mmCIF file of N, CA, C and O in Angstrom:
data_model
loop_
_atom_site.group_PDB
_atom_site.id
_atom_site.type_symbol
_atom_site.label_atom_id
_atom_site.label_comp_id
_atom_site.label_asym_id
_atom_site.label_seq_id
_atom_site.Cartn_x
_atom_site.Cartn_y
_atom_site.Cartn_z
ATOM 1 N N MET F 683 -16.782 6.706 39.192
ATOM 2 C CA MET F 683 -15.442 6.929 39.678
ATOM 3 C C MET F 683 -15.479 8.042 40.736
ATOM 4 O O MET F 683 -16.116 9.066 40.552
ATOM 5 N N LEU F 684 -14.777 7.842 41.816
ATOM 6 C CA LEU F 684 -14.752 8.832 42.885
ATOM 7 C C LEU F 684 -13.766 9.943 42.566
ATOM 8 O O LEU F 684 -12.697 9.708 42.021
ATOM 9 N N ALA F 685 -14.127 11.153 42.932
ATOM 10 C CA ALA F 685 -13.222 12.289 42.752
ATOM 11 C C ALA F 685 -12.107 12.189 43.787
ATOM 12 O O ALA F 685 -12.358 11.886 44.948
ATOM 13 N N ARG F 686 -10.899 12.428 43.349
ATOM 14 C CA ARG F 686 -9.745 12.366 44.241
ATOM 15 C C ARG F 686 -9.579 13.713 44.947
ATOM 16 O O ARG F 686 -9.536 14.749 44.295
ATOM 17 N N PRO F 687 -9.481 13.725 46.275
ATOM 18 C CA PRO F 687 -9.290 14.998 46.965
ATOM 19 C C PRO F 687 -7.893 15.547 46.686
ATOM 20 O O PRO F 687 -6.936 14.787 46.575
ATOM 21 N N ASP F 688 -7.782 16.845 46.547
ATOM 22 C CA ASP F 688 -6.492 17.463 46.293
ATOM 23 C C ASP F 688 -5.782 17.776 47.590
ATOM 24 O O ASP F 688 -6.350 18.401 48.484
ATOM 25 N N ALA F 689 -4.528 17.354 47.674
ATOM 26 C CA ALA F 689 -3.704 17.679 48.829
ATOM 27 C C ALA F 689 -3.152 19.089 48.686
ATOM 28 O O ALA F 689 -2.799 19.720 49.674
ATOM 29 N N TYR F 690 -3.085 19.573 47.445
ATOM 30 C CA TYR F 690 -2.499 20.881 47.181
ATOM 31 C C TYR F 690 -3.577 21.892 46.820
ATOM 32 O O TYR F 690 -4.471 21.616 46.044
ATOM 33 N N ARG F 691 -3.441 23.085 47.393
ATOM 34 C CA ARG F 691 -4.337 24.206 47.104
ATOM 35 C C ARG F 691 -3.503 25.469 47.016
ATOM 36 O O ARG F 691 -2.430 25.556 47.604
ATOM 37 N N CYS F 692 -4.015 26.462 46.316
ATOM 38 C CA CYS F 692 -3.342 27.747 46.220
ATOM 39 C C CYS F 692 -3.237 28.366 47.609
ATOM 40 O O CYS F 692 -4.218 28.417 48.352
ATOM 41 N N THR F 693 -2.062 28.832 47.954
ATOM 42 C CA THR F 693 -1.811 29.449 49.247
ATOM 43 C C THR F 693 -2.640 30.714 49.455
ATOM 44 O O THR F 693 -3.042 31.011 50.571
ATOM 45 N N GLU F 694 -2.925 31.422 48.380
ATOM 46 C CA GLU F 694 -3.661 32.681 48.497
ATOM 47 C C GLU F 694 -5.173 32.516 48.452
ATOM 48 O O GLU F 694 -5.871 32.997 49.312
ATOM 49 N N CYS F 695 -5.693 31.845 47.425
ATOM 50 C CA CYS F 695 -7.151 31.803 47.248
ATOM 51 C C CYS F 695 -7.784 30.454 47.572
ATOM 52 O O CYS F 695 -9.001 30.342 47.642
ATOM 53 N N GLY F 696 -6.975 29.405 47.738
ATOM 54 C CA GLY F 696 -7.504 28.091 48.084
ATOM 55 C C GLY F 696 -7.980 27.255 46.903
ATOM 56 O O GLY F 696 -8.537 26.177 47.099
ATOM 57 N N LEU F 697 -7.753 27.717 45.671
ATOM 58 C CA LEU F 697 -8.173 26.954 44.494
ATOM 59 C C LEU F 697 -7.450 25.611 44.470
ATOM 60 O O LEU F 697 -6.229 25.552 44.607
ATOM 61 N N PRO F 698 -8.175 24.489 44.313
ATOM 62 C CA PRO F 698 -7.534 23.175 44.276
ATOM 63 C C PRO F 698 -6.613 23.027 43.069
ATOM 64 O O PRO F 698 -6.871 23.580 41.999
ATOM 65 N N TYR F 699 -5.533 22.270 43.257
ATOM 66 C CA TYR F 699 -4.507 22.064 42.234
ATOM 67 C C TYR F 699 -5.079 21.575 40.902
ATOM 68 O O TYR F 699 -4.632 21.967 39.850
ATOM 69 N N ARG F 700 -6.049 20.716 40.915
ATOM 70 C CA ARG F 700 -6.591 20.139 39.669
ATOM 71 C C ARG F 700 -7.775 20.927 39.098
ATOM 72 O O ARG F 700 -8.363 20.531 38.099
ATOM 73 N N ALA F 701 -8.125 22.044 39.691
ATOM 74 C CA ALA F 701 -9.277 22.840 39.240
ATOM 75 C C ALA F 701 -8.969 23.569 37.926
ATOM 76 O O ALA F 701 -7.815 23.888 37.631
ATOM 77 N N ALA F 702 -10.035 23.829 37.175
ATOM 78 C CA ALA F 702 -9.895 24.623 35.960
ATOM 79 C C ALA F 702 -9.411 26.012 36.344
ATOM 80 O O ALA F 702 -9.841 26.578 37.343
ATOM 81 N N GLY F 703 -8.470 26.545 35.593
ATOM 82 C CA GLY F 703 -7.944 27.865 35.864
ATOM 83 C C GLY F 703 -6.645 27.866 36.653
ATOM 84 O O GLY F 703 -6.009 28.902 36.786
ATOM 85 N N PHE F 704 -6.230 26.716 37.186
ATOM 86 C CA PHE F 704 -4.965 26.626 37.903
ATOM 87 C C PHE F 704 -3.845 26.539 36.863
ATOM 88 O O PHE F 704 -3.888 25.710 35.968
ATOM 89 N N CYS F 705 -2.865 27.414 36.943
ATOM 90 C CA CYS F 705 -1.765 27.456 35.966
ATOM 91 C C CYS F 705 -0.719 26.388 36.296
ATOM 92 O O CYS F 705 -0.235 26.326 37.417
ATOM 93 N N HIS F 706 -0.401 25.573 35.300
ATOM 94 C CA HIS F 706 0.596 24.522 35.464
ATOM 95 C C HIS F 706 1.815 24.837 34.604
ATOM 96 O O HIS F 706 1.701 25.475 33.563
ATOM 97 N N HIS F 707 2.966 24.375 35.055
ATOM 98 C CA HIS F 707 4.211 24.593 34.317
ATOM 99 C C HIS F 707 4.094 23.974 32.932
ATOM 100 O O HIS F 707 3.711 22.817 32.790
ATOM 101 N N ARG F 708 4.377 24.766 31.914
ATOM 102 C CA ARG F 708 4.259 24.365 30.506
ATOM 103 C C ARG F 708 2.840 23.929 30.141
ATOM 104 O O ARG F 708 2.638 23.204 29.180
ATOM 105 N N GLY F 709 1.856 24.306 30.964
ATOM 106 C CA GLY F 709 0.463 23.980 30.681
ATOM 107 C C GLY F 709 0.089 22.532 30.934
ATOM 108 O O GLY F 709 -1.006 22.103 30.586
ATOM 109 N N LYS F 710 0.976 21.761 31.570
ATOM 110 C CA LYS F 710 0.725 20.334 31.809
ATOM 111 C C LYS F 710 0.659 20.063 33.309
ATOM 112 O O LYS F 710 1.594 20.368 34.040
ATOM 113 N N ILE F 711 -0.440 19.477 33.754
ATOM 114 C CA ILE F 711 -0.643 19.212 35.185
ATOM 115 C C ILE F 711 0.469 18.340 35.765
ATOM 116 O O ILE F 711 0.886 18.522 36.900
ATOM 117 N N GLU F 712 0.989 17.409 34.973
ATOM 118 C CA GLU F 712 2.033 16.518 35.476
ATOM 119 C C GLU F 712 3.373 17.233 35.663
ATOM 120 O O GLU F 712 4.280 16.705 36.302
ATOM 121 N N ASP F 713 3.516 18.460 35.139
ATOM 122 C CA ASP F 713 4.751 19.235 35.317
ATOM 123 C C ASP F 713 4.712 20.090 36.582
ATOM 124 O O ASP F 713 5.678 20.777 36.892
ATOM 125 N N GLY F 714 3.610 20.083 37.304
ATOM 126 C CA GLY F 714 3.509 20.825 38.557
ATOM 127 C C GLY F 714 2.975 22.232 38.382
ATOM 128 O O GLY F 714 2.624 22.662 37.284
ATOM 129 N N ALA F 715 2.933 22.933 39.484
ATOM 130 C CA ALA F 715 2.408 24.297 39.495
ATOM 131 C C ALA F 715 3.371 25.258 38.793
ATOM 132 O O ALA F 715 4.580 25.077 38.839
ATOM 133 N N ALA F 716 2.832 26.273 38.150
ATOM 134 C CA ALA F 716 3.660 27.266 37.472
ATOM 135 C C ALA F 716 4.229 28.278 38.459
ATOM 136 O O ALA F 716 5.257 28.893 38.187
ATOM 137 N N TYR F 717 3.589 28.450 39.609
ATOM 138 C CA TYR F 717 4.025 29.436 40.603
ATOM 139 C C TYR F 717 4.043 28.786 41.979
ATOM 140 O O TYR F 717 3.143 28.024 42.322
ATOM 141 N N TRP F 718 5.062 29.115 42.772
ATOM 142 C CA TRP F 718 5.130 28.605 44.138
ATOM 143 C C TRP F 718 6.026 29.499 44.973
ATOM 144 O O TRP F 718 6.778 30.322 44.462
ATOM 145 N N SER F 719 5.924 29.337 46.279
ATOM 146 C CA SER F 719 6.783 30.049 47.219
ATOM 147 C C SER F 719 7.190 29.060 48.302
ATOM 148 O O SER F 719 6.779 27.896 48.269
ATOM 149 N N ASP F 720 7.943 29.544 49.268
ATOM 150 C CA ASP F 720 8.342 28.670 50.367
ATOM 151 C C ASP F 720 7.164 28.321 51.273
ATOM 152 O O ASP F 720 7.261 27.440 52.110
ATOM 153 N N ARG F 721 6.026 28.981 51.089
ATOM 154 C CA ARG F 721 4.825 28.701 51.885
ATOM 155 C C ARG F 721 3.805 27.847 51.160
ATOM 156 O O ARG F 721 2.782 27.497 51.734
ATOM 157 N N GLY F 722 4.036 27.529 49.891
ATOM 158 C CA GLY F 722 3.108 26.685 49.152
ATOM 159 C C GLY F 722 2.993 27.082 47.693
ATOM 160 O O GLY F 722 3.722 27.944 47.205
ATOM 161 N N ILE F 723 2.046 26.443 47.005
ATOM 162 C CA ILE F 723 1.859 26.706 45.582
ATOM 163 C C ILE F 723 0.847 27.828 45.372
ATOM 164 O O ILE F 723 0.037 28.114 46.246
ATOM 165 N N LEU F 724 0.926 28.448 44.209
ATOM 166 C CA LEU F 724 0.047 29.563 43.845
ATOM 167 C C LEU F 724 -0.568 29.247 42.491
ATOM 168 O O LEU F 724 0.087 28.692 41.612
ATOM 169 N N CYS F 725 -1.838 29.607 42.311
ATOM 170 C CA CYS F 725 -2.580 29.172 41.134
ATOM 171 C C CYS F 725 -2.422 30.053 39.899
ATOM 172 O O CYS F 725 -2.708 29.605 38.794
ATOM 173 N N SER F 726 -1.989 31.293 40.064
ATOM 174 C CA SER F 726 -2.003 32.213 38.929
ATOM 175 C C SER F 726 -1.016 33.355 39.137
ATOM 176 O O SER F 726 -0.541 33.568 40.258
ATOM 177 N N PRO F 727 -0.749 34.111 38.075
ATOM 178 C CA PRO F 727 0.100 35.291 38.247
ATOM 179 C C PRO F 727 -0.517 36.280 39.243
ATOM 180 O O PRO F 727 0.203 36.897 40.024
ATOM 181 N N GLN F 728 -1.835 36.398 39.245
ATOM 182 C CA GLN F 728 -2.504 37.322 40.165
ATOM 183 C C GLN F 728 -2.256 36.922 41.619
ATOM 184 O O GLN F 728 -1.946 37.770 42.456
ATOM 185 N N CYS F 729 -2.408 35.648 41.924
ATOM 186 C CA CYS F 729 -2.172 35.182 43.296
ATOM 187 C C CYS F 729 -0.688 35.281 43.654
ATOM 188 O O CYS F 729 -0.339 35.578 44.796
ATOM 189 N N SER F 730 0.183 35.073 42.687
ATOM 190 C CA SER F 730 1.608 35.213 42.921
ATOM 191 C C SER F 730 1.958 36.646 43.311
ATOM 192 O O SER F 730 2.697 36.885 44.268
ATOM 193 N N LEU F 731 1.406 37.610 42.591
ATOM 194 C CA LEU F 731 1.652 39.018 42.905
ATOM 195 C C LEU F 731 1.047 39.411 44.255
ATOM 196 O O LEU F 731 1.674 40.123 45.040
ATOM 197 N N THR F 732 -0.155 38.933 44.524
ATOM 198 C CA THR F 732 -0.803 39.213 45.811
ATOM 199 C C THR F 732 0.038 38.658 46.949
ATOM 200 O O THR F 732 0.271 39.330 47.958
ATOM 201 N N HIS F 733 0.520 37.422 46.789
ATOM 202 C CA HIS F 733 1.349 36.778 47.808
ATOM 203 C C HIS F 733 2.640 37.574 48.026
ATOM 204 O O HIS F 733 3.040 37.827 49.167
ATOM 205 N N HIS F 734 3.264 37.984 46.946
ATOM 206 C CA HIS F 734 4.503 38.761 47.045
ATOM 207 C C HIS F 734 4.265 40.081 47.780
ATOM 208 O O HIS F 734 5.050 40.459 48.659
ATOM 209 N N ARG F 735 3.196 40.768 47.425
ATOM 210 C CA ARG F 735 2.894 42.052 48.074
ATOM 211 C C ARG F 735 2.619 41.888 49.566
ATOM 212 O O ARG F 735 3.063 42.691 50.384
ATOM 213 N N LYS F 736 1.896 40.820 49.936
ATOM 214 C CA LYS F 736 1.626 40.553 51.354
ATOM 215 C C LYS F 736 2.928 40.282 52.106
ATOM 216 O O LYS F 736 3.140 40.810 53.193
ATOM 217 N N ARG F 737 3.780 39.449 51.502
ATOM 218 C CA ARG F 737 5.052 39.105 52.144
ATOM 219 C C ARG F 737 5.944 40.336 52.265
ATOM 220 O O ARG F 737 6.640 40.513 53.258
ATOM 221 N N GLN F 738 5.912 41.181 51.249
ATOM 222 C CA GLN F 738 6.704 42.409 51.276
ATOM 223 C C GLN F 738 6.223 43.322 52.408
ATOM 224 O O GLN F 738 7.027 43.866 53.159
ATOM 225 N N ALA F 739 4.912 43.463 52.545
ATOM 226 C CA ALA F 739 4.337 44.296 53.609
ATOM 227 C C ALA F 739 4.664 43.732 54.996
ATOM 228 O O ALA F 739 4.885 44.478 55.942
ATOM 229 N N GLU F 740 4.693 42.404 55.122
ATOM 230 C CA GLU F 740 5.021 41.745 56.389
ATOM 231 C C GLU F 740 6.513 41.800 56.701
ATOM 232 O O GLU F 740 6.920 41.582 57.834
ATOM 233 N N GLY F 741 7.317 42.016 55.649
ATOM 234 C CA GLY F 741 8.770 41.961 55.810
ATOM 235 C C GLY F 741 9.288 40.544 55.867
ATOM 236 O O GLY F 741 10.321 40.271 56.471
ATOM 237 N N THR F 742 8.552 39.604 55.231
ATOM 238 C CA THR F 742 8.927 38.187 55.281
ATOM 239 C C THR F 742 9.303 37.612 53.924
ATOM 240 O O THR F 742 9.188 36.401 53.715
ATOM 241 N N LEU F 743 9.768 38.456 52.998
ATOM 242 C CA LEU F 743 10.174 37.939 51.695
ATOM 243 C C LEU F 743 11.368 36.997 51.863
ATOM 244 O O LEU F 743 12.291 37.286 52.631
ATOM 245 N N PRO F 744 11.361 35.863 51.161
ATOM 246 C CA PRO F 744 12.490 34.940 51.270
ATOM 247 C C PRO F 744 13.749 35.544 50.644
ATOM 248 O O PRO F 744 13.670 36.376 49.746
ATOM 249 N N GLN F 745 14.904 35.122 51.115
ATOM 250 C CA GLN F 745 16.178 35.628 50.611
ATOM 251 C C GLN F 745 16.709 34.826 49.428
ATOM 252 O O GLN F 745 17.645 35.248 48.778
ATOM 253 N N ALA F 746 16.119 33.673 49.160
ATOM 254 C CA ALA F 746 16.529 32.820 48.041
ATOM 255 C C ALA F 746 15.273 32.185 47.451
ATOM 256 O O ALA F 746 14.255 32.064 48.133
ATOM 257 N N PRO F 747 15.325 31.779 46.182
ATOM 258 C CA PRO F 747 14.162 31.130 45.578
ATOM 259 C C PRO F 747 13.789 29.845 46.320
ATOM 260 O O PRO F 747 14.666 29.114 46.790
ATOM 261 N N ALA F 748 12.506 29.582 46.414
ATOM 262 C CA ALA F 748 12.033 28.352 47.051
ATOM 263 C C ALA F 748 12.251 27.173 46.105
ATOM 264 O O ALA F 748 12.126 27.327 44.889
ATOM 265 N N PRO F 749 12.576 25.991 46.623
ATOM 266 C CA PRO F 749 12.727 24.826 45.757
ATOM 267 C C PRO F 749 11.384 24.435 45.142
ATOM 268 O O PRO F 749 10.332 24.639 45.748
ATOM 269 N N ASP F 750 11.423 23.890 43.946
ATOM 270 C CA ASP F 750 10.225 23.436 43.243
ATOM 271 C C ASP F 750 9.593 22.299 44.042
ATOM 272 O O ASP F 750 10.209 21.248 44.229
ATOM 273 N N PRO F 751 8.362 22.479 44.540
ATOM 274 C CA PRO F 751 7.741 21.436 45.367
ATOM 275 C C PRO F 751 7.401 20.164 44.601
ATOM 276 O O PRO F 751 7.146 19.134 45.212
ATOM 277 N N PHE F 752 7.415 20.205 43.278
ATOM 278 C CA PHE F 752 7.083 19.028 42.478
ATOM 279 C C PHE F 752 8.313 18.358 41.877
ATOM 280 O O PHE F 752 8.197 17.361 41.191
ATOM 281 N N HIS F 753 9.499 18.900 42.133
ATOM 282 C CA HIS F 753 10.729 18.292 41.630
ATOM 283 C C HIS F 753 11.030 17.062 42.474
ATOM 284 O O HIS F 753 10.936 17.117 43.700
ATOM 285 N N PRO F 754 11.413 15.943 41.855
ATOM 286 C CA PRO F 754 11.643 14.704 42.617
ATOM 287 C C PRO F 754 12.623 14.859 43.777
ATOM 288 O O PRO F 754 12.439 14.256 44.817
ATOM 289 N N LEU F 755 13.651 15.680 43.633
ATOM 290 C CA LEU F 755 14.622 15.839 44.721
ATOM 291 C C LEU F 755 14.052 16.625 45.887
ATOM 292 O O LEU F 755 14.495 16.462 47.025
ATOM 293 N N ALA F 756 13.061 17.473 45.628
ATOM 294 C CA ALA F 756 12.456 18.266 46.699
ATOM 295 C C ALA F 756 11.511 17.434 47.559
ATOM 296 O O ALA F 756 11.169 17.823 48.659
ATOM 297 N N LEU F 757 11.102 16.270 47.069
ATOM 298 C CA LEU F 757 10.144 15.435 47.782
ATOM 299 C C LEU F 757 10.824 14.519 48.801
ATOM 300 O O LEU F 757 10.167 13.786 49.497
ATOM 301 N N ARG F 758 12.132 14.547 48.886
ATOM 302 C CA ARG F 758 12.843 13.668 49.820
ATOM 303 C C ARG F 758 12.706 14.132 51.232
ATOM 304 O O ARG F 758 12.524 15.204 51.598
#
């Protein structure tokens, strides 16, 4: 069986969505990523904090929560 390439990677470290160690909502891959921003998905609390700190330093923090990239309505 061929390995399926991942379209999604962590915005901070590049870890593929299906890789071991990637945090998923409720621990289930089919529920999507546990962390995300308006710039993409994040694999862990550590990458989420790193991303937030970088955005804060840049002055580019979003003013509202980003929509869930795995929610069916967000895919339209």
